[in-house]
XYZ file of C-alpha atoms in Angstrom:
279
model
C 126.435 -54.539 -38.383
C 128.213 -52.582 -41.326
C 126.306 -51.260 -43.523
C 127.626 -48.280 -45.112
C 129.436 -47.403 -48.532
C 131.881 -45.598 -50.368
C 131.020 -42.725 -52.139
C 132.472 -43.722 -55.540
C 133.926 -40.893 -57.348
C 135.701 -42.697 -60.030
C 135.869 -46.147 -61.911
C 139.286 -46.538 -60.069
C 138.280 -46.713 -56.626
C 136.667 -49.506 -54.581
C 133.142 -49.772 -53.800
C 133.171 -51.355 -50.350
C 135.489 -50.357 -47.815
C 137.437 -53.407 -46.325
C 135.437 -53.529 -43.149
C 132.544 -54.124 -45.935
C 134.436 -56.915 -47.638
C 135.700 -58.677 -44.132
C 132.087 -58.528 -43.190
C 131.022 -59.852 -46.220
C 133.171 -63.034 -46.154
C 132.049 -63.690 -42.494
C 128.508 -62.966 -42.589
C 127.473 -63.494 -46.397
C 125.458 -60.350 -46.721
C 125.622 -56.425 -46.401
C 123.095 -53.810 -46.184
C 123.566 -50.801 -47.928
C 120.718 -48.065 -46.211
C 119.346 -45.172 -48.704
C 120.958 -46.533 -51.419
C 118.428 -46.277 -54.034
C 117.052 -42.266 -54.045
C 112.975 -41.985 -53.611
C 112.164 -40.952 -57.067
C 113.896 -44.362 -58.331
C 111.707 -46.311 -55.463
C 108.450 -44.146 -56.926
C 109.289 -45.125 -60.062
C 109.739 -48.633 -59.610
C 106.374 -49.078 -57.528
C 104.523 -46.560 -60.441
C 105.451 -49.038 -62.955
C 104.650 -51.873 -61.024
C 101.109 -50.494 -60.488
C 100.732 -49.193 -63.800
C 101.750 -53.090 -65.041
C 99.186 -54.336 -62.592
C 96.449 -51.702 -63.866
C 97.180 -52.420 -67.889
C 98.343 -56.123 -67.758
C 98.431 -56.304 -71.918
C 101.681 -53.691 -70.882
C 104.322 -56.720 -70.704
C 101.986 -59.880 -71.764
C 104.399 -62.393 -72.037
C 105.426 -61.659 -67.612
C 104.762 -64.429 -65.932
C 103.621 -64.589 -62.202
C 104.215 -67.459 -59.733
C 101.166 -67.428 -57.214
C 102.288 -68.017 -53.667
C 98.775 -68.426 -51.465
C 95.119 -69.233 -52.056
C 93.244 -71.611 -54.162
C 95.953 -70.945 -57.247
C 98.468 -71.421 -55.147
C 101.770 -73.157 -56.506
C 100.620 -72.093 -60.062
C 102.423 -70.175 -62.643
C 100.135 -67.793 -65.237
C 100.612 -64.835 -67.571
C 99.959 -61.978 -65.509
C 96.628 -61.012 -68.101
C 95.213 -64.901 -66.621
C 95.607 -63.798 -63.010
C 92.179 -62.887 -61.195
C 93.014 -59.377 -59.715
C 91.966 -61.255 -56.402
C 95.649 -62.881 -56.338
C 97.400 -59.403 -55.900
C 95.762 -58.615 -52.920
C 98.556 -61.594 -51.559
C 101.821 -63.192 -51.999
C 102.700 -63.553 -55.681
C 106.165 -62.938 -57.391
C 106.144 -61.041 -60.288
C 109.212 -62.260 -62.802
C 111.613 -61.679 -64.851
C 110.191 -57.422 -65.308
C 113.734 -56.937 -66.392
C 113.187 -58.545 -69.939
C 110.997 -55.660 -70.766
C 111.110 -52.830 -68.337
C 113.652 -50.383 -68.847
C 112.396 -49.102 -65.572
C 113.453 -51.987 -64.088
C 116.424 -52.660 -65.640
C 117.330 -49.513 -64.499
C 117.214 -50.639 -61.257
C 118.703 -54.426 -61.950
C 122.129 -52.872 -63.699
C 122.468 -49.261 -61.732
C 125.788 -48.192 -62.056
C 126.719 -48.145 -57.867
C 125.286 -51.544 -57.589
C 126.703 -53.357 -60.281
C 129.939 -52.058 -58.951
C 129.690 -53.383 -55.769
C 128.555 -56.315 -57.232
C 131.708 -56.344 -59.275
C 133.979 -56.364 -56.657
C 132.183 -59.342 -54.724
C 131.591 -61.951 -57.580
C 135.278 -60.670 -58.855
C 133.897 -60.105 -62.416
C 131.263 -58.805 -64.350
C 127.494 -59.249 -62.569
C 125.001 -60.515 -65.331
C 120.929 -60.384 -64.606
C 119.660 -64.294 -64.725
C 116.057 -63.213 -63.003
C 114.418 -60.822 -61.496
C 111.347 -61.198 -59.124
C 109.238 -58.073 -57.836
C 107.208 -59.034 -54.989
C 103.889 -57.123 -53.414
C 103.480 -58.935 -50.175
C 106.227 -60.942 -47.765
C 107.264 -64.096 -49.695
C 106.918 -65.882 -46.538
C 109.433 -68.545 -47.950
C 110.773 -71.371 -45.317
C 114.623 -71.213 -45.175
C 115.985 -71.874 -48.199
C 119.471 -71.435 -50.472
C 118.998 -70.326 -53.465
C 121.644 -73.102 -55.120
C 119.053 -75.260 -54.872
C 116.842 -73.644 -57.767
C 119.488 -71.679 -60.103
C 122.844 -72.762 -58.924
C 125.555 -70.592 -60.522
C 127.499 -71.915 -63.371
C 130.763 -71.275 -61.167
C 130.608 -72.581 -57.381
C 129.795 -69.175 -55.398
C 130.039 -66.915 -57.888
C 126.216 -65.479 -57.661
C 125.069 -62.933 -55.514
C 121.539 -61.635 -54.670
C 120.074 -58.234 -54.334
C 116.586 -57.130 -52.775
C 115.957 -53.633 -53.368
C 113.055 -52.026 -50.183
C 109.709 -50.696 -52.056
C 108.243 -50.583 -49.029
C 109.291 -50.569 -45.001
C 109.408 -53.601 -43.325
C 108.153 -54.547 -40.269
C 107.193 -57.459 -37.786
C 104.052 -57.302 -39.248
C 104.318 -57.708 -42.796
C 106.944 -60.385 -43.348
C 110.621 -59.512 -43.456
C 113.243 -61.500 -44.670
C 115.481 -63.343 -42.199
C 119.108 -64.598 -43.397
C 121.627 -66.573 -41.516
C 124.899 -64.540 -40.840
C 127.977 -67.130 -41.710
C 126.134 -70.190 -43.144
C 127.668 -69.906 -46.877
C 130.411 -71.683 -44.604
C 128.610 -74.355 -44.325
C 129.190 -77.149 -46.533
C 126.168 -77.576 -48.614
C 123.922 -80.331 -49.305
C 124.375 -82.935 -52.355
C 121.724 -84.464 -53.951
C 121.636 -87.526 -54.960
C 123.066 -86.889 -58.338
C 125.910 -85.509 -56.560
C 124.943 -81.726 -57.475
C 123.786 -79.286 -55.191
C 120.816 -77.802 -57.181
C 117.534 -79.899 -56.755
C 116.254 -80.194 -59.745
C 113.205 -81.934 -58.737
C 114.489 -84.379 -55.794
C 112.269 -84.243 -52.906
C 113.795 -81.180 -50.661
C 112.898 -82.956 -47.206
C 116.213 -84.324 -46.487
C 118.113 -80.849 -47.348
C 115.594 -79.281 -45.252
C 116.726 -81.245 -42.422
C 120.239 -81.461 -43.248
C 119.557 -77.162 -42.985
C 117.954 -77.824 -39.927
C 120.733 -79.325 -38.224
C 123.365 -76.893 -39.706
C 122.145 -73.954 -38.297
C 120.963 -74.628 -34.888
C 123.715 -72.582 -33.344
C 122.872 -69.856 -35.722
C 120.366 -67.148 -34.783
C 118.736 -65.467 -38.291
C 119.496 -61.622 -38.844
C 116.208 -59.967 -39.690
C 116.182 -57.059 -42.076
C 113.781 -53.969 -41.384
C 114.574 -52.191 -44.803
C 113.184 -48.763 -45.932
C 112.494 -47.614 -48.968
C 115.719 -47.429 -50.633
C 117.625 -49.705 -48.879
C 119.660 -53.041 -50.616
C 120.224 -56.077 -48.727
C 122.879 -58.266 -50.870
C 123.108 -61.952 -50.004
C 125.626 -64.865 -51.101
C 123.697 -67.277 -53.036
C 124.745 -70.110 -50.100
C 123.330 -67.803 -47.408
C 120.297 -69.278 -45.793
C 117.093 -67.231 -45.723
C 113.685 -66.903 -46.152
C 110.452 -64.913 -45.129
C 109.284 -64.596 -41.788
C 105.345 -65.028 -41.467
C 103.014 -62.036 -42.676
C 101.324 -61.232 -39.298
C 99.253 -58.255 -40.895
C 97.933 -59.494 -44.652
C 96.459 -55.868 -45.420
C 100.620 -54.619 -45.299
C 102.417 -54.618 -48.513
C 106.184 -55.624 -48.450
C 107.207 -54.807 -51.791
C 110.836 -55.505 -53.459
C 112.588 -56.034 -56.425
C 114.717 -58.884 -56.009
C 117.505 -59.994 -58.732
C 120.144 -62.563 -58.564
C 123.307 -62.607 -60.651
C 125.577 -65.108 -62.096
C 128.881 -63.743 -63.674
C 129.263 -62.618 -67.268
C 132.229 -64.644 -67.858
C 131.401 -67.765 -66.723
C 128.316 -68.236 -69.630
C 129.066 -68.328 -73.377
C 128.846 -64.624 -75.082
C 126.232 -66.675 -77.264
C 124.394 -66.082 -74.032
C 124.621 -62.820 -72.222
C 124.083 -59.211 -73.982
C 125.393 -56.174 -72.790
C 122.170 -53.728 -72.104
C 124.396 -51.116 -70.782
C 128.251 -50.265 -69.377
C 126.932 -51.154 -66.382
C 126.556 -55.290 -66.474
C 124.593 -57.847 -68.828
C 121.978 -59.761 -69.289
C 121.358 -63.364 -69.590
C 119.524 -64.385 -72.920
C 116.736 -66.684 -72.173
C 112.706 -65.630 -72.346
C 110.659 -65.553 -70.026
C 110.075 -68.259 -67.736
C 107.334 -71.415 -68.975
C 104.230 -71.975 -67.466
C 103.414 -74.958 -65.298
């Protein structure tokens, strides 16, 4: 497995080494180890916490609740028992007001590796901190915010915590953005509400032959994924372990209206939008 990186010491050279960029196209992830420096992970789980202790900090976050009785639900964080952290919930969107974050989202390295795999500009359209292992079956995440240009979005998970057997990493499976994906019945390959058992087995089929690539991060660590990669969480074994990450995915600047992106820093954009509606 490659997983190291070019020390960048200028705008003109290349982020990823070719072995990085081969092993990109024929696997559909990379792993970039100690990427992020400790203070930056401290920082990001401090203001995570702090969010968590003073929830009138960022009222307007929302936070999808993955297990127990509230389970498929999505509240303002100040409506969510403090019972519900103790699990699986995904905190989004922290980007929209935490610098902190954003930091994080739009760091100079990443957005230039970033760069060079979407071939333009990477542009925030959500972010999604998680305490716990999503524990998500295999999934692609075209299905839910397909890109406005056919590949062109990438996803980044950034290790809070280590991972382990026992508290839920993710799993992806190496090579199948190859795979031609599944249509729905409108023809489109986002779901948009169509009943997800037939792409589930059309997934199931499609990647027999392929055995998932689990990723035991530490603190620090980036795994990037292609937004046709399959992948998922594998079962928390151990509910008392945290498995915390900031997770982002990116479309590219160019491919929305400059109506809707803003530039935060040199770095990379945003997407304009709020945050996301309740159901």
């Amino acid at each position: 497995m490659l997983n190291f990186l070019k020390k960048i010491t200028g705008s003109s050279e290349r982020a990823l080494t070719s072995e990085q960029r081969t092993f990109w196209d024929d696997n559909g992830y990379l792993i970039l180890p100690k990427f992020f420096a400790p203070e930056t992970i401290a920082a990001v789980n401090a203001e995570v916490q702090g969010l968590l202790e003073h929830r009138d900090r960022y009222p307007e976050v929302t936070v999808d609740i993955i297990s127990g009785e509230l389970s498929g639900q999505r509240l303002r964080i100040a409506d969510v028992p403090a019972s519900a952290f103790s699990g699986p919930v995904k905190i989004n969107d922290l980007f929209l007001d935490s610098s902190v974050i954003r930091s994080c989202n739009l760091d100079a390295r990443l957005t230039q590796v970033l760069d060079e795999l979407l071939e333009g500009d990477p542009m925030v359209c959500n972010s999604l901190n998680f305490l716990y292992g999503s524990a998500q079956t295999a999934h692609y995440d075209s299905w839910f915010m397909p890109p406005p240009v056919k590949d062109k979005m990438a996803v980044s998970s950034i290790c809070l915590d280590t991972y382990t057997d026992r508290n839920g990493p993710l799993f992806v499976y190496p090579g199948s953005h190859k795979i031609p994906p599944y249509l729905f019945p409108n023809g489109s390959i986002a779901a948009l509400g169509y009943d997800l058992a037939p792409a589930q087995a059309y997934v199931a089929e499609t990647t027999r032959e392929i055995e998932p690539v689990y990723f035991y991060g530490e603190p620090g660590d980036v795994l990037i994924w292609h937004s046709q990669v399959l992948h998922g969480g594998a079962p928390i074994l151990d509910p008392t372990q945290t498995r915390r990450s900031l997770v982002t995915h990116y479309w590219r600047a160019q491919d929305v209206p400059a109506a809707r992106r803003t530039r935060l820093t040199d770095n990379g954009f945003v997407l304009k939008r709020e945050h996301q509606a309740l159901h």
